[in-house]
Amino acid sequence: MIKKTTYGYTVEKDNVFLDVVFYSDSIVRFSYSEENKLPDSTIAVIAKPMKMDVELKGHSIKTKDLQIKINENSLTVEIYDIEGNLINKDKKVDLNNIQVSKELLDEKAFYGMGEKYGWINKIGTDTVNWNSDVLGNSPIHTGTVKEYHTSIPFYIGLSQNLAYGIYFDNTYRTYFDFGKKVEDTIDFRAEDGRIDYFFIYGPQLSKVVRGYSDITGSMPLPRKDFLGYQQCRWSYENRDELMTVAKKMREENIPCDILYLDIDYMKDYKVFTVDSEKFKEFKEMNDILKGMGYKLVVIIDPGVKKEEGYNVYDEGVEKDYFVKDSNGKIYIGEVWPGDSAFPDYLREEVRNWWGELHRELIDYGVDGIWNDMNEPANFCTEAKTIPENTIHMDDKGQSRTHKEIHNIYAMLEAQGTYEGLKKISPNKRPFVLTRAAFAGTQRYAALWTGDNSSIWEHLESSMAMFMNLGLSGYSFIGGDVGGFTHDSNGELLTRWTQLGAFTPLFRNHSAKGTINQEPWCFGDETLDITKKYIKLRYNFITYLYNLMKDSSDKGDPVLRPLFYHYQNDENTYNISDQFMFGENIMICPITRPKTNHRMIYLPEGKWYDYWTQEVIQGGKFIIKKAELDTLPIYIKASSIIPMDKITNYIGEEDNSLEIHYYYGEKGKYNLYLDDGLSFDYKNGKYTEIKFEIEPVDEYLTISGEVIHEGYDIPNIKIVIHGFVKGNKVTIEGDKLNFDKEKRVRLNINK
Ligand code: GLC
């Protein structure tokens, strides 16, 4: 019998309960358990079930968007849209093996699953989720490695006219098969725990992605200056080395906002210490850097050196804050400092302690924290992590095995760090960068894709990884520009910087023992071109910041695949080597050596070649010539795009802004502005201007309506592309008076 519950329905069969729970008309949770009450979700889930107006007829539950048929014997489900089209169908629910098998219906592609190597479409492949120090397991990431630094058990199925998503809310090791083992079957399975998953219906793919972010949360709006160029190295070993890089950037006129210190800034790799020999007068150094416009990020790993007399270790022991082995003793593994204990972030008290430990670093002037090795990595076991039978203690005093906690360990650390930083500086948006993650970690940290190599294959494969991360709720992402392990070279760094300039996190980083790869390391040509693209990045900061705002409000990825906007165009389904930077800009990097051309797919509509201003009719493949200094960029006609003046760092000068319109049809753009740093925007201190530009005969009607004014409005210039035979037309700000009533009608053809 199907029975009504507060948020849906429940069915029981042989002491197993299937709870069907509604979160909206298009988001439904299917939770199997042996208890006659709705089990808790994992920490990934922030959404709350809703009391919905649903109707039960026989075995069928109906919402405004979906019909769900339940088989009371097998506890399987079939999901239909409101017109009765089948969207999703269980083949089998295997409670013993914690496995759901679904029929592969019309799906042409599967996406999501966070950070995974390979092409964008995962059909015909399988994968495993178990956070891993990939380099520890394999010298170079390849398709044969399935366990990456992050675990996001979420996939999207796409057939021509509809998309749906499934988020499997289980933190244990999970396995997914998209028609590899059996052609017409999708399987997902966990090593332990329960079957508990969310079904999210589109039919638009973007609606699925937003739905996923309703469930697991979205990124908080980051600081604007962290969208600038970031320079890192394992390691800038001492104050002189770091200051040399800082000065050289300014001398060479390379915009740069963020510098990093890797593990060697610490004393004996002890977290929360600074080696005062190597980094003399650390606070003074930070003051100098700040004066030059830099923000410093330092690395903090979870491993705490086992050393009596070291306050972090002593306190952790005394307060019982470390993960235990199966005999109840503190588990000691091995990381950079040698023998190390691992904080048990599962408990709020431990997270608070950890967060508070950052106070001194912040007082020293540090502006962001980089969480690495947080799978957690461990050098002394074959699995390269801490044993699955080590013990965590939860807030209720109940022990939980590492097997269950492993995949969320990094997320808990990131949470502790983020919340700690917020407590220390309540009105500054924290910056935390993490390597490992689980579904929902976007609420606390930006993510970089870990240890790639300086090889062309990793440049190319990073795009699909970024796009799938974007579809999996992660917007603030990037990879090590230039490649981490192995020696980079000028050509590779150049092409990598071109791509990196259009990733939300834009950080050049390289490993110890490899050749240095700052922009000036490979001669003048490399310097000139990398500089050109770092500068280009600074033109798009406000545009990117606006995308970040949208993403934090709605969950749309910043870096997104073409099918995000062209779902009906099957040509886009397998494009792994082009991406959209928001809705208006398409980036088509060159990712092969000695290559001066490539094929590009332009979806329907008119496109502007960013460099030549040539207008090309889309709906076709083209060959584009692109010598080393050219990254092919296309702007969609009718787009309105804000462009910043290039400065050495963000906020160096009072901003003036250009608003570029690419002649076409009516263009619309909502420009969002705030201080880029504090939480004041939450109290109305932001400005929003709604731009509309529309060609009417030989005129353009331009309007800029200030719909909210809580922050300074910059001096705005309007630049029109393509209206007068390929020439740009600029309209100076004083002709435009942006208030609520005025519309400006300008005959710009004369
Ligand atoms: C890990 C990180 C890398 C860092 C190194 C030393 O390999 O992924 O980015 O440089 O550790 O801390």
PDB file of C-alpha atoms and ligand atoms in Angstrom, residues 133 135 149 232-235 262-264 299 301 336 370 372-373 435 448 450-451 480 484 507 509-512, ligand 1:
ATOM      1  CA  ASP A 133      45.762  11.792  -4.461  1.00  0.00           C
ATOM      2  CA  LEU A 135      49.622  11.519  -8.494  1.00  0.00           C
ATOM      3  CA  HIS A 149      40.591  14.090  -6.153  1.00  0.00           C
ATOM      4  CA  CYS A 232      52.069  29.992  -7.691  1.00  0.00           C
ATOM      5  CA  ARG A 233      55.053  27.649  -7.515  1.00  0.00           C
ATOM      6  CA  TRP A 234      56.108  24.771  -5.346  1.00  0.00           C
ATOM      7  CA  SER A 235      57.799  26.689  -3.894  1.00  0.00           C
ATOM      8  CA  ASP A 262      53.416  26.389  -0.983  1.00  0.00           C
ATOM      9  CA  ILE A 263      54.538  24.106   1.857  1.00  0.00           C
ATOM     10  CA  ASP A 264      58.064  25.473   2.254  1.00  0.00           C
ATOM     11  CA  ILE A 299      48.788  26.340   1.826  1.00  0.00           C
ATOM     12  CA  ASP A 301      47.278  20.611   4.635  1.00  0.00           C
ATOM     13  CA  TRP A 336      55.024  16.133   4.193  1.00  0.00           C
ATOM     14  CA  TRP A 370      44.759  26.707   0.009  1.00  0.00           C
ATOM     15  CA  ASP A 372      45.683  20.527  -0.309  1.00  0.00           C
ATOM     16  CA  MET A 373      46.273  16.786   0.300  1.00  0.00           C
ATOM     17  CA  ARG A 435      41.869  19.918  -4.128  1.00  0.00           C
ATOM     18  CA  TRP A 448      41.609  23.324  -8.819  1.00  0.00           C
ATOM     19  CA  GLY A 450      45.081  18.888  -8.785  1.00  0.00           C
ATOM     20  CA  ASP A 451      48.296  17.554 -10.162  1.00  0.00           C
ATOM     21  CA  ASP A 480      47.439  24.447 -13.038  1.00  0.00           C
ATOM     22  CA  PHE A 484      52.257  20.921 -12.687  1.00  0.00           C
ATOM     23  CA  ARG A 507      46.495  30.134 -11.654  1.00  0.00           C
ATOM     24  CA  HIS A 509      51.493  26.534 -10.807  1.00  0.00           C
ATOM     25  CA  SER A 510      54.352  24.078 -11.151  1.00  0.00           C
ATOM     26  CA  ALA A 511      56.100  21.362  -9.163  1.00  0.00           C
ATOM     27  CA  LYS A 512      59.388  21.348  -7.394  1.00  0.00           C
TER      28      LYS A 512
HETATM   29  C1  GLC B   1      50.432  18.497  -4.012  1.00  0.00           C
HETATM   30  C2  GLC B   1      49.593  19.598  -4.629  1.00  0.00           C
HETATM   31  C3  GLC B   1      50.477  20.588  -5.326  1.00  0.00           C
HETATM   32  C4  GLC B   1      51.483  21.146  -4.317  1.00  0.00           C
HETATM   33  C5  GLC B   1      52.289  20.023  -3.680  1.00  0.00           C
HETATM   34  C6  GLC B   1      53.187  20.512  -2.569  1.00  0.00           C
HETATM   35  O1  GLC B   1      51.029  17.732  -4.989  1.00  0.00           O
HETATM   36  O2  GLC B   1      48.619  19.088  -5.487  1.00  0.00           O
HETATM   37  O3  GLC B   1      49.731  21.605  -5.905  1.00  0.00           O
HETATM   38  O4  GLC B   1      52.346  22.025  -4.952  1.00  0.00           O
HETATM   39  O5  GLC B   1      51.414  19.051  -3.150  1.00  0.00           O
HETATM   40  O6  GLC B   1      52.469  21.133  -1.567  1.00  0.00           O
END
